[in-house]
XYZ file of C-alpha atoms in Angstrom:
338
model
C 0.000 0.000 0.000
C 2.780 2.321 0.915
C 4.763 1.919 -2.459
C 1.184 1.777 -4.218
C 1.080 5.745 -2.594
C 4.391 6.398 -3.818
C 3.853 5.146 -7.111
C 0.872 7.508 -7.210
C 2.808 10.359 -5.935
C 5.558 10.128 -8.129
C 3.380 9.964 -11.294
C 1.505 12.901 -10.694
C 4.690 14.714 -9.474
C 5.666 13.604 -12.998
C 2.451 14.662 -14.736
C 2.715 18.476 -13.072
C 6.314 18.573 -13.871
C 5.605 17.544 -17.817
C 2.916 19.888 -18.377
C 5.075 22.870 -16.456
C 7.748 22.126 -18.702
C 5.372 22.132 -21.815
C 3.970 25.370 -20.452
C 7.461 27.034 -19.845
C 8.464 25.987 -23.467
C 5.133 27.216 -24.709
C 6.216 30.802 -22.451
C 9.071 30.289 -24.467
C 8.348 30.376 -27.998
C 5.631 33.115 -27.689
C 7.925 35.495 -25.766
C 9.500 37.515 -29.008
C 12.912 38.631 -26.969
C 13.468 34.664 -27.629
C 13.440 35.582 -30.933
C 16.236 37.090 -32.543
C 14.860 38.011 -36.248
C 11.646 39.224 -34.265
C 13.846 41.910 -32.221
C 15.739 42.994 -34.620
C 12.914 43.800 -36.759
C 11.150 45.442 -34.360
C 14.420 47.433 -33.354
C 15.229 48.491 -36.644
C 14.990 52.320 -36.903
C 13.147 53.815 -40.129
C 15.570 55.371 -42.257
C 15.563 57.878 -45.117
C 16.149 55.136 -47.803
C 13.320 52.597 -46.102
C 10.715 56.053 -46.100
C 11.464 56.391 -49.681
C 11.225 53.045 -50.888
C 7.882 53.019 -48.779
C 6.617 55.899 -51.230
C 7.984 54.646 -54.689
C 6.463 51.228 -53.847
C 3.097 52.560 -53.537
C 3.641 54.690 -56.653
C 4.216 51.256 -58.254
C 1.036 50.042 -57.344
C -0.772 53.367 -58.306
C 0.946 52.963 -61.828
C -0.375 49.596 -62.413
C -3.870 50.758 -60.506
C -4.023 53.367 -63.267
C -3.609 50.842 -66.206
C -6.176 49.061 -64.657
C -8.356 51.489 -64.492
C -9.121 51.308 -60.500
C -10.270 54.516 -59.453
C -11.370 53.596 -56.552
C -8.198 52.047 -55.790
C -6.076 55.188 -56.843
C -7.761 57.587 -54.412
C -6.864 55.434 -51.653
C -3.451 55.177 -52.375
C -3.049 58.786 -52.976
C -4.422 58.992 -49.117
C -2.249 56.540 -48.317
C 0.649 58.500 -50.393
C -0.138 61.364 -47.947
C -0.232 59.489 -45.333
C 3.264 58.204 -45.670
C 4.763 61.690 -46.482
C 3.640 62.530 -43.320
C 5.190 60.082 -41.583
C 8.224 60.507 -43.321
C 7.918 64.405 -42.753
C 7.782 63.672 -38.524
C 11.037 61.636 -38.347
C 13.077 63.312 -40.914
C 12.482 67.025 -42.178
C 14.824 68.496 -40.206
C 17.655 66.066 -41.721
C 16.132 66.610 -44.950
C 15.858 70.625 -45.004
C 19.136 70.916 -43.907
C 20.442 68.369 -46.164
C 18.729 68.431 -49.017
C 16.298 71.280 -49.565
C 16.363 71.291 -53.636
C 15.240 67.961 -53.707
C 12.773 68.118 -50.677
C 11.450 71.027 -52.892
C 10.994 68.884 -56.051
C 9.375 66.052 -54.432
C 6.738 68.227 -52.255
C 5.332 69.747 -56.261
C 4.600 66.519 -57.709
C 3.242 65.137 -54.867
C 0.829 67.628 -54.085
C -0.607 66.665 -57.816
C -0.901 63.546 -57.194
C -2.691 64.075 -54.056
C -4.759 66.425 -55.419
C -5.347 64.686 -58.943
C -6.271 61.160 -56.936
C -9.031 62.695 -55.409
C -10.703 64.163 -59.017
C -13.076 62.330 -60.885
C -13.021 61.084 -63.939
C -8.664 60.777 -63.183
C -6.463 62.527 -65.430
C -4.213 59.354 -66.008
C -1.702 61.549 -67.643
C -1.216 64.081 -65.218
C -1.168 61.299 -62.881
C 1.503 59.250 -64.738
C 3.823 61.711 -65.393
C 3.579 63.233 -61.858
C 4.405 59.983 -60.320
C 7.600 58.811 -62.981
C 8.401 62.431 -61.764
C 8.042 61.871 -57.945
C 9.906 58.425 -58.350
C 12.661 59.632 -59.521
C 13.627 62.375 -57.374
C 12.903 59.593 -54.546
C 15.635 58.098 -56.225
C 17.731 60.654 -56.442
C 17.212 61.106 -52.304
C 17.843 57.834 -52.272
C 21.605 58.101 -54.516
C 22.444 61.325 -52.353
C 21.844 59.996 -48.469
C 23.490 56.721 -49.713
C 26.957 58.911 -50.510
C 26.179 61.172 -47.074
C 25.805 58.429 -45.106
C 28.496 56.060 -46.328
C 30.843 58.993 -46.345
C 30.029 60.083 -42.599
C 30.783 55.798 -41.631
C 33.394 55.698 -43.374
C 35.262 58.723 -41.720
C 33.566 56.753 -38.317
C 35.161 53.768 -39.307
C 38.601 55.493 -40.007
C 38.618 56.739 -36.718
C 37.799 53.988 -34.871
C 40.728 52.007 -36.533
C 43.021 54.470 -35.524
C 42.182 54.436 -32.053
C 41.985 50.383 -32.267
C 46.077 50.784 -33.463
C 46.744 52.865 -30.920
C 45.373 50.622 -28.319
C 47.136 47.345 -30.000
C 43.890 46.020 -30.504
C 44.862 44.686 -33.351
C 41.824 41.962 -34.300
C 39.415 45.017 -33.512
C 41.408 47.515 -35.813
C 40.761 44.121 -39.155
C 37.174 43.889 -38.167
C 36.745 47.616 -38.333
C 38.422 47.490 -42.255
C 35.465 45.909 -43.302
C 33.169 48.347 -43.084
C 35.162 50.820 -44.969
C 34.400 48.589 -48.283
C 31.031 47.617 -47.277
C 30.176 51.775 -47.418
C 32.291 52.627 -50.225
C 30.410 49.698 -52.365
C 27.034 51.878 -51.920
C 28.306 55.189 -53.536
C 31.325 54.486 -55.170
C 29.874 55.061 -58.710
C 28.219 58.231 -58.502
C 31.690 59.798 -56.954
C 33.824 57.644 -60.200
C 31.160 60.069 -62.603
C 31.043 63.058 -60.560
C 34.160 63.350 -59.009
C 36.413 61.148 -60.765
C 40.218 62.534 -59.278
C 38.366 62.334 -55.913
C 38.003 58.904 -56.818
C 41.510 57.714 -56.883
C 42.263 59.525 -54.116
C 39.991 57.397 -52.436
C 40.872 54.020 -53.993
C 44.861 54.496 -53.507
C 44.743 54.662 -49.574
C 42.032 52.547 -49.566
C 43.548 49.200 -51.718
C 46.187 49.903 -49.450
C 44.527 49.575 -46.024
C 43.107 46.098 -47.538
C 46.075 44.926 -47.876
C 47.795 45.741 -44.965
C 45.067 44.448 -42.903
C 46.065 41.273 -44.609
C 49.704 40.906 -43.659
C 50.768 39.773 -39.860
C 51.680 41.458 -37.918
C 49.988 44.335 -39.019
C 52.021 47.565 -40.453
C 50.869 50.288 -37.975
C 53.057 52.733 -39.712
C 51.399 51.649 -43.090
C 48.067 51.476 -41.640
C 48.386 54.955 -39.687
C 49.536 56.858 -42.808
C 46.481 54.903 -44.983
C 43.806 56.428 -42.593
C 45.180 59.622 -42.929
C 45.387 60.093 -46.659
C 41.993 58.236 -46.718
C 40.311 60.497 -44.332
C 41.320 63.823 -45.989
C 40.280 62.239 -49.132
C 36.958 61.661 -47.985
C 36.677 64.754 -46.316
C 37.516 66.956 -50.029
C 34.538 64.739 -51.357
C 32.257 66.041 -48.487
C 33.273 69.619 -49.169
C 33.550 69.066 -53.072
C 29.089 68.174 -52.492
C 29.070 70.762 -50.472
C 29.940 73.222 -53.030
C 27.673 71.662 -55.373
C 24.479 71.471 -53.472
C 24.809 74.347 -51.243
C 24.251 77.246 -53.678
C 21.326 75.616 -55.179
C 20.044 74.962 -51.725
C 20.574 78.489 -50.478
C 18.522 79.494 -53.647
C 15.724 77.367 -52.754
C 15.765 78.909 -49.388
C 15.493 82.200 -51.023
C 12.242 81.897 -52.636
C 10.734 80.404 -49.968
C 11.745 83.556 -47.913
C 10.642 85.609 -51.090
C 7.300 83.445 -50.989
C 6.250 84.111 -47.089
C 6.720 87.390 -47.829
C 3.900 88.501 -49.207
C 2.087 87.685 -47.081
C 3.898 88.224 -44.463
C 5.018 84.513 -42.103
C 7.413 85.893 -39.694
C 8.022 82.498 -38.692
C 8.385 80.999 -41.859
C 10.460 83.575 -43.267
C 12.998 83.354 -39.892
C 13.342 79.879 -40.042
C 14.439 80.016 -44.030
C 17.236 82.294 -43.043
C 18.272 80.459 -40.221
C 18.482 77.396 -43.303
C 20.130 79.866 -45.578
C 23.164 80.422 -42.786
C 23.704 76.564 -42.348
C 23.880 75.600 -45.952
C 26.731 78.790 -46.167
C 28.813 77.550 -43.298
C 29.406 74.051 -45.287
C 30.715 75.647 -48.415
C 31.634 79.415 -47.271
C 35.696 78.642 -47.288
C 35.497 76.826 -50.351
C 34.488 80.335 -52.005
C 36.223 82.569 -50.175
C 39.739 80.677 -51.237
C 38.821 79.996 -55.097
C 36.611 83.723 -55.706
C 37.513 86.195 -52.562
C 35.156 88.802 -54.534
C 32.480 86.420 -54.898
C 32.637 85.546 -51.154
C 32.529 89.068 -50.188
C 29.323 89.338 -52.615
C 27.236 87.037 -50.527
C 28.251 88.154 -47.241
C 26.677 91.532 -47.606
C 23.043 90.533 -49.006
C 23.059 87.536 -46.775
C 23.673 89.935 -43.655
C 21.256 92.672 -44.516
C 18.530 89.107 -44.850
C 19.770 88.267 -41.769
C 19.252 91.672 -40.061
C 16.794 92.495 -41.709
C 13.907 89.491 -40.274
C 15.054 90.495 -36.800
C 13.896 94.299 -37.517
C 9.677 94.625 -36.236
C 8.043 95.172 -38.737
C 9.648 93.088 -40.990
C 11.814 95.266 -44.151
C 10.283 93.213 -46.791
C 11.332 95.971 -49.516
C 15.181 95.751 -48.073
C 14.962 91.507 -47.798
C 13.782 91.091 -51.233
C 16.305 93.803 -52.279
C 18.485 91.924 -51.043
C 17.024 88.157 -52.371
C 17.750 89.596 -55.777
C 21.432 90.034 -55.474
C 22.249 86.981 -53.582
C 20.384 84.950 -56.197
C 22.589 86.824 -58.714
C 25.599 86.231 -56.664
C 24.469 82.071 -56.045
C 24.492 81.461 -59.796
C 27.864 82.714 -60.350
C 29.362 80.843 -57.772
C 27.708 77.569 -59.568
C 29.551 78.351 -62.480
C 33.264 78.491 -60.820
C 35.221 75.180 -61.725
């Protein structure tokens, strides 16, 4: 009787242990920090490129809702289109005002049409069309230009974290690190081979070097050191070499928009577009000043009578746009210094 009780016991000590264990691997596989893939989907930030692609893939599907005749299909996705804009206006229009106004400019216009055309009935399918191959590529283009920002900015990251690896002797670390210099240079190299092509070779020389070293044991410090240097300085005349591109069409952008909340009057709007127009000088201002002193000098004094001039109450709009006129002048000669 008293090993019948035991038997008992120990079989429904078994039974409860069984189903706790089934119920702690159940726990298991529906808690999603067990997951990896799960987390790091859910932990992976929104970028510039992922809000883009977001957009041109539902201008795919409006394209092919078009061809199909789906109205009803082609005014929600133009909500949806609007939607998404906003979404990608909240995270990012700082980064992309201050980066990129042209181009946040050009996609704003044919997006509004859209917007606005999705919403008409019957649809003008070729207003429509040609509004959204217009919108797509300027995505792209956003796409092509935060691709070379961002792969510059990790590669000058990477650069200096290698250099403080070799100082340390952390030698494994400093090979590691290497790898992301290619990795970033794989995702813009071609636009700076068409656009910048002596940049280019700057970059590759220093850079085919580093590869190799990384390869040899021990490692070269002296090499390495002097690799990173050249690399780094190279990378940094790219920077400044888009900075001098973009900036004067970005500070004429800023212009009319100033010019634009004018009349009528935003104080608000028209102060932050100078702020804008300050920032996009600062990245390119020495670049001027030591290939066209004259030219420098010509934007400093328009730009400070803007700059004074929004802080005045009442607002000088004569003065400011006065002063629009000649900067815009001065803007377009600068973009034609080589």
């Amino acid at each position: 009787m008293k090993s019948l009780k035991t038997l008992i016991i120990t079989i429904t000590l078994g039974t409860t242990l069984l189903l706790a264990g089934c119920g702690v691997q159940k726990s298991e596989q529906a808690d999603p920090e067990t997951n990896p893939q799960t987390t790091a989907e859910e932990k992976k930030p929104l970028s510039i490129d992922d809000a883009s692609q977001n957009m041109r893939n539902l201008l795919k599907d409006m394209k092919t809702q078009l061809a199909n005749k789906e109205e009803a299909k082609i005014s929600e996705g133009g909500t949806q289109l609007e939607e998404t804009w906003k979404q990608f206006e909240d995270k990012f229009e700082d980064d992309l005002k201050d980066k990129y106004l042209d181009l946040y400019v050009k996609i704003e216009d044919p997006l509004e049409i859209i917007e606005a055309g999705a919403k008409v009935k019957p649809l003008d399918t070729n207003v429509l069309n040609t509004s959204i191959d217009k919108l797509d590529k300027e995505l792209v283009e956003l796409q092509k230009r935060n691709a070379t920002t961002m792969g510059l900015e990790n590669m000058r990251s990477a650069l200096k974290e290698m250099s403080n690896q070799l100082n340390s002797k952390e030698e494994y670390k400093a090979i590691k690190t290497s790898d992301k210099l290619e990795e970033n240079w794989k995702l813009f190299e071609d636009g700076i081979k068409d656009s910048y092509k002596d940049l280019y070779e700057k970059v590759e020389g220093p850079l085919g070097t580093i590869q190799a070293a990384v390869k040899v044991k021990p490692l070269d410090t002296k090499v390495l050191t002097t690799s990173i240097d050249q690399l780094d300085k190279s990378l940094e005349q790219i920077q400044e070499s888009i900075a001098f591109s973009s900036g004067p069409q970005n500070m004429q952008t800023a212009l009319k928009k100033i010019n634009k909340y004018i009349s009528p009057l935003n104080e608000e709007k028209v102060a932050k577009y100078t702020e804008r127009l300050e920032k996009y000088w600062s990245n390119f201002e020495d670049a001027v000043k030591e290939k066209n002193t004259d030219l420098y000098e010509k934007v400093e004094a328009p730009l400070g009578i803007i700059q004074a001039g929004v802080k005045v109450k009442p607002i000088d709009t004569k003065t400011i746009t006065t002063a629009i006129e000649g900067l815009d002048k001065v803007l377009t000669e600068i973009q034609n210094i080589k």
